[in-house]
PDB file of C-alpha atoms in Angstrom:
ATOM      1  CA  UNK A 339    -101.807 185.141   2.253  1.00 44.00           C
ATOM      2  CA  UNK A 340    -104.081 185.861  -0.056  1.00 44.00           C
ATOM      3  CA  UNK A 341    -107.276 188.152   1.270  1.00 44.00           C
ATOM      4  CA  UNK A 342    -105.548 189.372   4.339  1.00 47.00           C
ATOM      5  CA  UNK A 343    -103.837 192.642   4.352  1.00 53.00           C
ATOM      6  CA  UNK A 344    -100.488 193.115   5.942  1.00 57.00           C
ATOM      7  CA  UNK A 345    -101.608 193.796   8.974  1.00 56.00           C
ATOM      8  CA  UNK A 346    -103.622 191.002   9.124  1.00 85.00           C
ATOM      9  CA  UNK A 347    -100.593 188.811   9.384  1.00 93.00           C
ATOM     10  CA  UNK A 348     -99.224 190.139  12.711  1.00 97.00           C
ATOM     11  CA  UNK A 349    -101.480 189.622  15.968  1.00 98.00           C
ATOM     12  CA  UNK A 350    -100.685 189.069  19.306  1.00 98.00           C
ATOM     13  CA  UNK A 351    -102.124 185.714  21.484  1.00 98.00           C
ATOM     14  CA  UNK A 352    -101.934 185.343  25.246  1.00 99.00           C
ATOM     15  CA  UNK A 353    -102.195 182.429  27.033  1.00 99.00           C
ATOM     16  CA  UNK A 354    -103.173 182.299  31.076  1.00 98.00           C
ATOM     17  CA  UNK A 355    -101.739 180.024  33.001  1.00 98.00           C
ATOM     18  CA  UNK A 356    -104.471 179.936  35.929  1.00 98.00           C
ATOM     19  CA  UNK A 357    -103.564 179.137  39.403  1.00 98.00           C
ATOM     20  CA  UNK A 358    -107.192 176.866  40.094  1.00 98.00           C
ATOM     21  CA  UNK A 359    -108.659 176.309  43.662  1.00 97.00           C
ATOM     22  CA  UNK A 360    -111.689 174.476  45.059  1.00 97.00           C
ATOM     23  CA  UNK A 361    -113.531 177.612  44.892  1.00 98.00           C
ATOM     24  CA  UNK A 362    -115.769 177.615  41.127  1.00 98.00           C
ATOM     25  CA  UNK A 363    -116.426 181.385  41.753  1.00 98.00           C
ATOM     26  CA  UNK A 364    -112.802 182.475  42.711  1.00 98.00           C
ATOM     27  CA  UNK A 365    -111.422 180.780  39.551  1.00 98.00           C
ATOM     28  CA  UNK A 366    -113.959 182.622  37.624  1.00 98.00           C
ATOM     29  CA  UNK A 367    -113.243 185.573  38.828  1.00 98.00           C
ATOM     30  CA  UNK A 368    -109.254 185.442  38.653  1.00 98.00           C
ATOM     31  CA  UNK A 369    -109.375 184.022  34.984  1.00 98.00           C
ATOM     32  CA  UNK A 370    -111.581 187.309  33.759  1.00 98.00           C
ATOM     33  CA  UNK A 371    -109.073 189.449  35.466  1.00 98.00           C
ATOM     34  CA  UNK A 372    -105.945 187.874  33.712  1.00 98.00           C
ATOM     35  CA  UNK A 373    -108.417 187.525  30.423  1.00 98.00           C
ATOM     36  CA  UNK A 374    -108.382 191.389  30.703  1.00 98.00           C
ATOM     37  CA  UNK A 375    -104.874 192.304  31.834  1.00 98.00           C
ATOM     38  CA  UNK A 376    -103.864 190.229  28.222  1.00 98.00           C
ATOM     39  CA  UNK A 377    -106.222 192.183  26.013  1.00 98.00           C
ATOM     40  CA  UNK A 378    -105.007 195.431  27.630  1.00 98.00           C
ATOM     41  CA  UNK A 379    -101.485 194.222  26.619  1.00 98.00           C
ATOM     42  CA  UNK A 380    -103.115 193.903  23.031  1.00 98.00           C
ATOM     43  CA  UNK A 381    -103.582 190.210  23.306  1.00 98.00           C
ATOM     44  CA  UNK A 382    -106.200 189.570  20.134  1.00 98.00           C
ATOM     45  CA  UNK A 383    -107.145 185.951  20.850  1.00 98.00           C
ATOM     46  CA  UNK A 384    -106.454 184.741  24.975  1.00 99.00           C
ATOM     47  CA  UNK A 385    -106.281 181.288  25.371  1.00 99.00           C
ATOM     48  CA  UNK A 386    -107.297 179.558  29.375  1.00 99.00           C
ATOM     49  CA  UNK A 387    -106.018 176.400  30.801  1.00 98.00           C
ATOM     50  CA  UNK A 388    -107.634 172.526  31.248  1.00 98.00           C
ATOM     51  CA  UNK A 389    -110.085 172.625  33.738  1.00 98.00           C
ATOM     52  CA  UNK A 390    -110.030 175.990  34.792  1.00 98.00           C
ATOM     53  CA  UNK A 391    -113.064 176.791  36.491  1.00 98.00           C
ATOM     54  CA  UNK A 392    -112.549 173.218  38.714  1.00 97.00           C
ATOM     55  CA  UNK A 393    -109.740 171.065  40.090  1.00 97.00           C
ATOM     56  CA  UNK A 394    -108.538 168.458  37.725  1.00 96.00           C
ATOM     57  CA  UNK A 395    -109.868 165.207  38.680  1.00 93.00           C
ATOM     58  CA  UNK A 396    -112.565 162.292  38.545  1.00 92.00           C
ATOM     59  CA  UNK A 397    -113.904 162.844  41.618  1.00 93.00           C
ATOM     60  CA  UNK A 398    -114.588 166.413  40.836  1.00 96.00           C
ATOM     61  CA  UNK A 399    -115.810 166.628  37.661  1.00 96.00           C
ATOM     62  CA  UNK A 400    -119.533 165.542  38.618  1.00 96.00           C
ATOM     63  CA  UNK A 401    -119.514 168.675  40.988  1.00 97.00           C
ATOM     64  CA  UNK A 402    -118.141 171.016  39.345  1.00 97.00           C
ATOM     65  CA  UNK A 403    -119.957 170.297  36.047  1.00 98.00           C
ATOM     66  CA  UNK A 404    -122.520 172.527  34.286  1.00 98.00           C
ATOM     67  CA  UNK A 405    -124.579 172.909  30.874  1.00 98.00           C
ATOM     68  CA  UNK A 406    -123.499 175.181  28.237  1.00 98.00           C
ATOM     69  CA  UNK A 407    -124.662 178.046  28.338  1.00 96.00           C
ATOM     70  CA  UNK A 408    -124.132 178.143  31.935  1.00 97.00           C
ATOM     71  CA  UNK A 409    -122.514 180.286  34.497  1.00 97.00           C
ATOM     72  CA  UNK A 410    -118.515 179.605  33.469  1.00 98.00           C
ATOM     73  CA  UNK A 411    -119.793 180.202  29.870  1.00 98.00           C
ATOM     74  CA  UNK A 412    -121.869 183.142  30.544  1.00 98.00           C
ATOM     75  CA  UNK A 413    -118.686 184.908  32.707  1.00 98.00           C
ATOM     76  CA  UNK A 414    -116.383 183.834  29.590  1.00 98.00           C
ATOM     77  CA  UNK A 415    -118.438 185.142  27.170  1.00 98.00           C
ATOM     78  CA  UNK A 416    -118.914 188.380  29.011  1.00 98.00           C
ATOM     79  CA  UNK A 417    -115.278 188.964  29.620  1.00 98.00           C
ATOM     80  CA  UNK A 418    -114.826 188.270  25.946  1.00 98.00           C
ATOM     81  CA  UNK A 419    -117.252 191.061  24.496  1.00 98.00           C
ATOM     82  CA  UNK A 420    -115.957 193.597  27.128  1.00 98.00           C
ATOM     83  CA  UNK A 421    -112.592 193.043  25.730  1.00 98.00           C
ATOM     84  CA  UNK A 422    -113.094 192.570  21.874  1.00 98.00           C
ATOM     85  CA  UNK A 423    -111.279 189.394  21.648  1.00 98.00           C
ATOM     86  CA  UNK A 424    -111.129 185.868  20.619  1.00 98.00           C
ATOM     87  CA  UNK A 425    -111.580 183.288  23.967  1.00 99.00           C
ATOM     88  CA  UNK A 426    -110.331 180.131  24.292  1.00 99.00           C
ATOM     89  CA  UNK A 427    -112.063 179.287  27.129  1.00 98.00           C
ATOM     90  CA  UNK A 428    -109.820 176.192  28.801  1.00 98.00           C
ATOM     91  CA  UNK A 429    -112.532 174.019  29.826  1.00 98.00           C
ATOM     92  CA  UNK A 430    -114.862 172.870  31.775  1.00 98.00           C
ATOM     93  CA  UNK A 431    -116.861 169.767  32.970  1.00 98.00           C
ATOM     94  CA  UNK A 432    -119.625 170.070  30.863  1.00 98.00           C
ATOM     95  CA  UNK A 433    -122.997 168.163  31.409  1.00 98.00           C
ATOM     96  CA  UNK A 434    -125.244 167.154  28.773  1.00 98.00           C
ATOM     97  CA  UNK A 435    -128.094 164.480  28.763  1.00 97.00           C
ATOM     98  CA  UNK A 436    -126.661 163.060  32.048  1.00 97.00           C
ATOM     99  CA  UNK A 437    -123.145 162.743  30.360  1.00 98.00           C
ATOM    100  CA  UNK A 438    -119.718 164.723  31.114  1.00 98.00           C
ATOM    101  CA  UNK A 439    -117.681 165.790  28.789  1.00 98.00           C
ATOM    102  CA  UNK A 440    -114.321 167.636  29.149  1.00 98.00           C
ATOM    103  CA  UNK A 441    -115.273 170.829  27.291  1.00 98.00           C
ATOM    104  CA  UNK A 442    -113.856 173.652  25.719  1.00 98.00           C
ATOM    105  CA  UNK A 443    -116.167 176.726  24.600  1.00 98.00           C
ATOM    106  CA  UNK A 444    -114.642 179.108  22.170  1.00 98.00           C
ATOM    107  CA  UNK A 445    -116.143 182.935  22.226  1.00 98.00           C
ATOM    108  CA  UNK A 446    -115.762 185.467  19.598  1.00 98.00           C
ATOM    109  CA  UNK A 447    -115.543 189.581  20.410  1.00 98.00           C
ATOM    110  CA  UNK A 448    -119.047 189.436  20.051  1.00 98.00           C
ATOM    111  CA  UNK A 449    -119.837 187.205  23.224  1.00 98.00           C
ATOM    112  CA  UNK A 450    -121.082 184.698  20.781  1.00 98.00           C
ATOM    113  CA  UNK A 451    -119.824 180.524  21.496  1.00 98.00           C
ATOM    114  CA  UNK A 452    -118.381 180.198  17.892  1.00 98.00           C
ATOM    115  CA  UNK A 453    -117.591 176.717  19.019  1.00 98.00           C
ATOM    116  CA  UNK A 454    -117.561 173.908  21.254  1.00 98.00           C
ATOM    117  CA  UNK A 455    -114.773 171.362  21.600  1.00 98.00           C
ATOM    118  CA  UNK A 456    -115.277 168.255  23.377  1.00 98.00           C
ATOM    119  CA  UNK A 457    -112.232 166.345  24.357  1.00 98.00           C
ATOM    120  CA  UNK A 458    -112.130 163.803  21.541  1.00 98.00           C
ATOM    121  CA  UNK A 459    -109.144 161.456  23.391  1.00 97.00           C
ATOM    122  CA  UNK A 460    -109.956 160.803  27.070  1.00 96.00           C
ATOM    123  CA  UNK A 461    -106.848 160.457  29.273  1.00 92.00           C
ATOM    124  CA  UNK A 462    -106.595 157.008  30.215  1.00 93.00           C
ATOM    125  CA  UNK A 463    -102.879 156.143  30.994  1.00 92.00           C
ATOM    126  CA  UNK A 464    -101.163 153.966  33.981  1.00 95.00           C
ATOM    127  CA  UNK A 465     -97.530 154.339  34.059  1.00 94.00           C
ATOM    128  CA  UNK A 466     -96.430 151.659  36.709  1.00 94.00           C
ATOM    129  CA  UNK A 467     -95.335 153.497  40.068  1.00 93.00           C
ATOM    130  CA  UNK A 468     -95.913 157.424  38.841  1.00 93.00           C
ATOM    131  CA  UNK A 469     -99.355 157.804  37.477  1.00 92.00           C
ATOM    132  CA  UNK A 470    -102.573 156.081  36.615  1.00 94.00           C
ATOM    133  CA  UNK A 471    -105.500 158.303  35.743  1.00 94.00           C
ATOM    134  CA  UNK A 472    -108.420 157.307  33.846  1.00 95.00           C
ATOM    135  CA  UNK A 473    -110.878 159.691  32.484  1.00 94.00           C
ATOM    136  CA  UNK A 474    -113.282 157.274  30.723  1.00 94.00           C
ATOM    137  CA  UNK A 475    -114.341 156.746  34.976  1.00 94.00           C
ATOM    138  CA  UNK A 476    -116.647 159.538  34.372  1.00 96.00           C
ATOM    139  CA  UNK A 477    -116.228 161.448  31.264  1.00 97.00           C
ATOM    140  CA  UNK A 478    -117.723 160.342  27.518  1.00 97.00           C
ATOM    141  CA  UNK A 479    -115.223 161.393  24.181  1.00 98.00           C
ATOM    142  CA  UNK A 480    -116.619 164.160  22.345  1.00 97.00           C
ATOM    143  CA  UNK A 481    -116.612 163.165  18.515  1.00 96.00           C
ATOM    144  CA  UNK A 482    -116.153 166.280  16.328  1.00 96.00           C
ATOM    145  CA  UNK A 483    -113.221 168.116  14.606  1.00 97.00           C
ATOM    146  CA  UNK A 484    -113.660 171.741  15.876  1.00 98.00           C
ATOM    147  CA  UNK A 485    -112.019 174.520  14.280  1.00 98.00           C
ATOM    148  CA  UNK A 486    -113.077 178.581  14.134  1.00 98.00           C
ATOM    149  CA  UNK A 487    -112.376 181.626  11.817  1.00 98.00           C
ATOM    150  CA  UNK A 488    -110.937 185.029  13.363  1.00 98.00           C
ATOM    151  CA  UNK A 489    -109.727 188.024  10.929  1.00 98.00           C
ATOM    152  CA  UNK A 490    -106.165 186.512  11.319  1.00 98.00           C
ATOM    153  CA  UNK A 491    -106.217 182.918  10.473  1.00 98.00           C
ATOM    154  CA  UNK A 492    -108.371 179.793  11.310  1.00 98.00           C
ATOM    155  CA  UNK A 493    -107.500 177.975  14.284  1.00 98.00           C
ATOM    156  CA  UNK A 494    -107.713 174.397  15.355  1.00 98.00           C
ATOM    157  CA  UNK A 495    -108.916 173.187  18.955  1.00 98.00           C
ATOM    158  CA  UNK A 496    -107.591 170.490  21.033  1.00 98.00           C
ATOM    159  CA  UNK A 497    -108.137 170.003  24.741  1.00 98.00           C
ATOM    160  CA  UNK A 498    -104.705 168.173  26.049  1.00 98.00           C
ATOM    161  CA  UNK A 499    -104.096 164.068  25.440  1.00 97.00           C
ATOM    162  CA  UNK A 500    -105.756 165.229  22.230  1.00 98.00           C
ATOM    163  CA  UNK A 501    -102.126 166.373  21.017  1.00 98.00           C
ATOM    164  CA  UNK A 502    -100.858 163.066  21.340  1.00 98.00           C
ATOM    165  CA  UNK A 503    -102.867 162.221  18.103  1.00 98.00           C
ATOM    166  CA  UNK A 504    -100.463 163.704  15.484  1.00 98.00           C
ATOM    167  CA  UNK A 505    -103.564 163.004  12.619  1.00 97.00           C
ATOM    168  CA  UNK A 506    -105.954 165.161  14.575  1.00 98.00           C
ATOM    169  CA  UNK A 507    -103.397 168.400  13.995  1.00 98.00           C
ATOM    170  CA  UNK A 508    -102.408 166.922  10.429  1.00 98.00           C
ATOM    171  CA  UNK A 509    -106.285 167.197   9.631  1.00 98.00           C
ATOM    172  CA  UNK A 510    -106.536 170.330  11.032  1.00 98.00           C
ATOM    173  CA  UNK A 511    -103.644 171.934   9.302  1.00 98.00           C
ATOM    174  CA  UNK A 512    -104.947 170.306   6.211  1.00 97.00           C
ATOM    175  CA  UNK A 513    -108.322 172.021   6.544  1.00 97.00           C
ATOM    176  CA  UNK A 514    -106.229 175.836   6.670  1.00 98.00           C
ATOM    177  CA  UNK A 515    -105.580 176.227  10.196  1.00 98.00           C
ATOM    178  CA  UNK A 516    -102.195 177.871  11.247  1.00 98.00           C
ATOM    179  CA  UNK A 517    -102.780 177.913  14.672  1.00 98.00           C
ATOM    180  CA  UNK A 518    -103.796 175.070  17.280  1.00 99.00           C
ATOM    181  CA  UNK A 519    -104.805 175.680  20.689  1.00 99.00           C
ATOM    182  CA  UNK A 520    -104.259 172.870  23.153  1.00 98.00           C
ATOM    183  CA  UNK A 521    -105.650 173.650  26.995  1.00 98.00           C
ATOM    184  CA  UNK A 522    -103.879 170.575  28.668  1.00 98.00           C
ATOM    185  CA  UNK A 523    -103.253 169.982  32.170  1.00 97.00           C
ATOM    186  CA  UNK A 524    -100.063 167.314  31.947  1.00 97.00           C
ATOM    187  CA  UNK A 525     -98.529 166.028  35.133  1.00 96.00           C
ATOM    188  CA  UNK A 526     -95.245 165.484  36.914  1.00 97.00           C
ATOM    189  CA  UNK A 527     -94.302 162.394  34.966  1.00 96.00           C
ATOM    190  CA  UNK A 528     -95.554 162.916  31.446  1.00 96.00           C
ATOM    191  CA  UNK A 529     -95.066 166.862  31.760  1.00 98.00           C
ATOM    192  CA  UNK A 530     -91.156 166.880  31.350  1.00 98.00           C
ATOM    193  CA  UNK A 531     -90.847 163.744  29.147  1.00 97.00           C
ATOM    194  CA  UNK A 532     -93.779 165.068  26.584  1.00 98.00           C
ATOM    195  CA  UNK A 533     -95.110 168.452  26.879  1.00 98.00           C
ATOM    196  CA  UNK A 534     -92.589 170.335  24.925  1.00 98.00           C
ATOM    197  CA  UNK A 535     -91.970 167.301  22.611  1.00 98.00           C
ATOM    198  CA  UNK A 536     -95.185 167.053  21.639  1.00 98.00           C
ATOM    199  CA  UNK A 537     -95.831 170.994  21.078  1.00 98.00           C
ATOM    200  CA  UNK A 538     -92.685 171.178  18.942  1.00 98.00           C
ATOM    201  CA  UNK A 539     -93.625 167.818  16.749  1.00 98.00           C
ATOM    202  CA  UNK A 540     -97.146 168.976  15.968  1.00 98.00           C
ATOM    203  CA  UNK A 541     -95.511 172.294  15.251  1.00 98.00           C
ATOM    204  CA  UNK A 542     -92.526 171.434  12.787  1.00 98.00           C
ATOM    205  CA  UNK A 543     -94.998 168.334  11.151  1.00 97.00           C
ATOM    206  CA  UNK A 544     -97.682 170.624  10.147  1.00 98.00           C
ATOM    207  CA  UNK A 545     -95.576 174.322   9.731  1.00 98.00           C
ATOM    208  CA  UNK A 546     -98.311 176.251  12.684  1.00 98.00           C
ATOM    209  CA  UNK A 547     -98.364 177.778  15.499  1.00 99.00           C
ATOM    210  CA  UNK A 548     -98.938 175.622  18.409  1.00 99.00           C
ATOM    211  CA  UNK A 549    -100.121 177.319  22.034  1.00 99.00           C
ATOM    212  CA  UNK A 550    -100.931 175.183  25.255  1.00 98.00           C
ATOM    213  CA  UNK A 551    -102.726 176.793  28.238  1.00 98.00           C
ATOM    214  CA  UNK A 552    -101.643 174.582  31.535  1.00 98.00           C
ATOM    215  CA  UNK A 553    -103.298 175.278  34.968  1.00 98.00           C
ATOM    216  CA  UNK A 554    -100.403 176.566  37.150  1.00 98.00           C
ATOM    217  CA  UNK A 555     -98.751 173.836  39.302  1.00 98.00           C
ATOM    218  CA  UNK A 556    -100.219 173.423  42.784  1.00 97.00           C
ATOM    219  CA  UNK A 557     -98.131 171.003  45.151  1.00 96.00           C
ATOM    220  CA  UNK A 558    -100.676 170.146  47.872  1.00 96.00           C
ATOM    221  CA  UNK A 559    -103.422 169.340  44.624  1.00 96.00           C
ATOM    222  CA  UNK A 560    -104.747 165.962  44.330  1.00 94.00           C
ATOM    223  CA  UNK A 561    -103.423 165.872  40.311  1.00 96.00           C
ATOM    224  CA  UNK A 562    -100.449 168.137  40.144  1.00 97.00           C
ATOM    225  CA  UNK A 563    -100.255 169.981  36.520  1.00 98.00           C
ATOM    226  CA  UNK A 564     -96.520 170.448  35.412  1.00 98.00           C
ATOM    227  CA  UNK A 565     -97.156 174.015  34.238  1.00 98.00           C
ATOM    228  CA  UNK A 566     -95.248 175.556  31.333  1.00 98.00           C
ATOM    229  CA  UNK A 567     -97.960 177.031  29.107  1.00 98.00           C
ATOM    230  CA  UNK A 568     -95.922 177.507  26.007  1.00 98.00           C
ATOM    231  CA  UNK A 569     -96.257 178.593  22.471  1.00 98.00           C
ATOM    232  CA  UNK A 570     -94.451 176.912  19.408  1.00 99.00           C
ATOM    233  CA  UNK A 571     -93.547 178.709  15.711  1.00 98.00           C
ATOM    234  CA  UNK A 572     -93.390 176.529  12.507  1.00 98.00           C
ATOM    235  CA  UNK A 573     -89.923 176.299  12.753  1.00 98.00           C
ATOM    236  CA  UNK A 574     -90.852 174.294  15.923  1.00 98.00           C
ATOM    237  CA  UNK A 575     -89.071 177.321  18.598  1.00 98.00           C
ATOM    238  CA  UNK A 576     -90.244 177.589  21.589  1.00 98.00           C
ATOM    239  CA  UNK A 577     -91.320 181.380  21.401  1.00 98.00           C
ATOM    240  CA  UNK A 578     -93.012 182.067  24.705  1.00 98.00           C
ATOM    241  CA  UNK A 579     -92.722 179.911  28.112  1.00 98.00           C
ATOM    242  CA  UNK A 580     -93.831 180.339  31.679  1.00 98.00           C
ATOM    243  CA  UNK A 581     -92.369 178.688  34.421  1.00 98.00           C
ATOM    244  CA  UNK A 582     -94.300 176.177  36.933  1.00 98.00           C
ATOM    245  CA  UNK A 583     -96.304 179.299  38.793  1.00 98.00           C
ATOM    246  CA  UNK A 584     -99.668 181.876  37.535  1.00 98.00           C
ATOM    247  CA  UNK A 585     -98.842 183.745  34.675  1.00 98.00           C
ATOM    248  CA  UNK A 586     -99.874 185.176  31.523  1.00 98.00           C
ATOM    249  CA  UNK A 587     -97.407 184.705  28.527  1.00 98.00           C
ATOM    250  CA  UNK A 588     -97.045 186.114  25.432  1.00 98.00           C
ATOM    251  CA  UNK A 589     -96.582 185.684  22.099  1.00 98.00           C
ATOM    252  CA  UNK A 590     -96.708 187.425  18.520  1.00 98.00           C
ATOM    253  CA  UNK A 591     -97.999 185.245  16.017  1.00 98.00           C
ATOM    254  CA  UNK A 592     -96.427 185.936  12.935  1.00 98.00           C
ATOM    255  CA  UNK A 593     -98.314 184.681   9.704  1.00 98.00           C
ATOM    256  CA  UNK A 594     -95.843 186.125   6.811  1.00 98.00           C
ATOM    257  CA  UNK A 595     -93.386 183.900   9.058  1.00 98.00           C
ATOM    258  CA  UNK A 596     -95.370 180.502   8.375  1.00 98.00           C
ATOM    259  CA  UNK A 597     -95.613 181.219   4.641  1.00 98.00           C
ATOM    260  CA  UNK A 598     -91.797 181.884   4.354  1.00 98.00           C
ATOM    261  CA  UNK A 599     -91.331 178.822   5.992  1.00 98.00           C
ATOM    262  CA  UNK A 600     -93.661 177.094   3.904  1.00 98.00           C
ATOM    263  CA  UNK A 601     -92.361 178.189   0.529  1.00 98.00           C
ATOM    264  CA  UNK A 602     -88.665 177.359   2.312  1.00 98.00           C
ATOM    265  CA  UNK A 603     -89.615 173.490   3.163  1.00 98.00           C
ATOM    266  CA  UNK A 604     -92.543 173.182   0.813  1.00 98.00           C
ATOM    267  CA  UNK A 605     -93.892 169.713   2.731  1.00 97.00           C
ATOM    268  CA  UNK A 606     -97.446 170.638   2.029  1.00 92.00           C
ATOM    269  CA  UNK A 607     -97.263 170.114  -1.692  1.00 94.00           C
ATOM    270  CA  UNK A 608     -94.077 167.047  -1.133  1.00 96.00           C
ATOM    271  CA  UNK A 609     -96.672 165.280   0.252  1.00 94.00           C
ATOM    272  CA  UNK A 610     -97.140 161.026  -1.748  1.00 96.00           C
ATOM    273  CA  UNK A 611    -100.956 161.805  -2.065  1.00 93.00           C
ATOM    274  CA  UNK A 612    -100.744 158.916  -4.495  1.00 95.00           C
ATOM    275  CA  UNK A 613     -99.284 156.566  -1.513  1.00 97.00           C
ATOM    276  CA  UNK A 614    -100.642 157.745   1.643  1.00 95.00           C
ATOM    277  CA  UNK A 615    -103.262 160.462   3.123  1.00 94.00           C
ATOM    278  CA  UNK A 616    -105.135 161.657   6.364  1.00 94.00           C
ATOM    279  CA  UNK A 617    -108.573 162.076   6.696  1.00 91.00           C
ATOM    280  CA  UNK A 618    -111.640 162.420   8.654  1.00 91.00           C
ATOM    281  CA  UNK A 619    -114.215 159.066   8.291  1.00 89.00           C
ATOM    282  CA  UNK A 620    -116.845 161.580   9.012  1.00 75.00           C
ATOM    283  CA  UNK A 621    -117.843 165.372   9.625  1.00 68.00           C
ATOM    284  CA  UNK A 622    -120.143 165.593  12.284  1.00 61.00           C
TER     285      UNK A 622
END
């Protein structure tokens, strides 16, 4: 912990779990609300859900996207300097030189986009008889690491299937981050087989703190998200949960916590360096 006074090591993270419509201005306007009801509960970084500002789908994606800086950037950025707080802004269809990208724009307490995740794994799955969705239709793979700094502790970015990829949180845990932020929409089959699963493996393998931001689950939808925003300690707990419907859940992110456990299971300094290792091919 070393630079970071004791009250550094205690902060408190929200995470939104947005009920989206058709309407791109409505969605706006309910996320800033709930972006501000969590800071006035003394939420310090607020995290939004998958495709917040647009209904989850191929078909929409091409309409609903935008450039960033655009209008769901400038509203998040906004709503993040009003409130002093870090903004994990869910994300967004995002065009750029006539491709899409599933995006997710970070914003400091400043207003400032400290970073800009683009969905690195597209979502390309068929599951005979439940599900068969395939991103790569429409959207391009982003192809960058992105991680931020706040006064607390550096955190890691990951927009859903991306938290499949167990190396993508290794390398981000490897590079200091203690907490990872995964906006993911999962569905009806793969939401109570893997959601939790997955939170609580990326958790215990690298000792963070692991937060998803879901939409909230919409029956009539075209793609319906299974919900349960959630956020995971290193011990891989289940701190904070909502259920399937809008809500904004809390949790208190406890630094001192991941260092005890740490120095308890020492893993990071275990590790066969001389057999194995994880690593990036390149830093874009």
């Amino acid at each position: 912990m070393s630079g970071i006074s004791k009250a550094m090591t205690k902060f408190r993270l929200a995470v939104v779990q947005l009920l989206v419509t058709k309407v791109k201005a409505d969605n706006l306007h309910r996320a800033c609300s709930l972006v501000k009801e969590a800071a006035g509960q003394g939420a310090k970084v607020v995290v939004l859900p998958e495709c917040f500002n647009s209904p989850y789908g191929t078909g929409f994606f091409a309409e609903y996207a935008e450039k960033i800086p655009g209008e769901s950037a400038q509203v998040l950025s906004e709503v993040a300097r009003q409130c002093g707080i870090y903004l994990v802004g869910g994300s967004i269809p995002e065009e750029d030189g006539g491709k899409l990208f599933n995006t997710c724009p970070v914003f400091g307490p400043d207003g400032k986009l400290l970073v800009k995740h683009r969905k690195i794994h597209l979502f390309d799955i068929d599951v005979p008889g439940k599900i068969r969705f395939q991103e790569s239709e429409t959207l391009s793979p982003g192809s960058s690491l992105s991680m931020f700094e706040t006064p607390f502790c550096k955190v890691g970015v990951g927009i859903c299937y991306d938290i499949r990829f167990a190396e993508l949180a290794q390398i981000y845990a490897k590079k200091g981050c203690q907490l990872l932020v995964f906006p993911g929409a999962f569905n009806m089959t793969t939401g109570p087989a893997h959601w939790e699963l997955l939170q609580r493996a990326r958790a215990v393998d690298n000792q963070v703190y692991v937060a998803t931001a879901s939409p909230a689950r919409d029956e009539t939808a075209s793609y319906v998200a299974w919900g349960h925003s959630s956020v995971v300690n290193p011990w891989g707990e289940v701190i904070t949960k909502a259920g399937s419907e809008e809500a904004v859940v809390y949790a208190d992110i406890d630094l001192q916590y991941l260092a005890d456990v740490r120095q308890q299971i020492p893993i990071t300094k275990q590790r066969r360096n001389d057999i194995y290792s994880v690593g990036t091919v390149h830093e874009s």
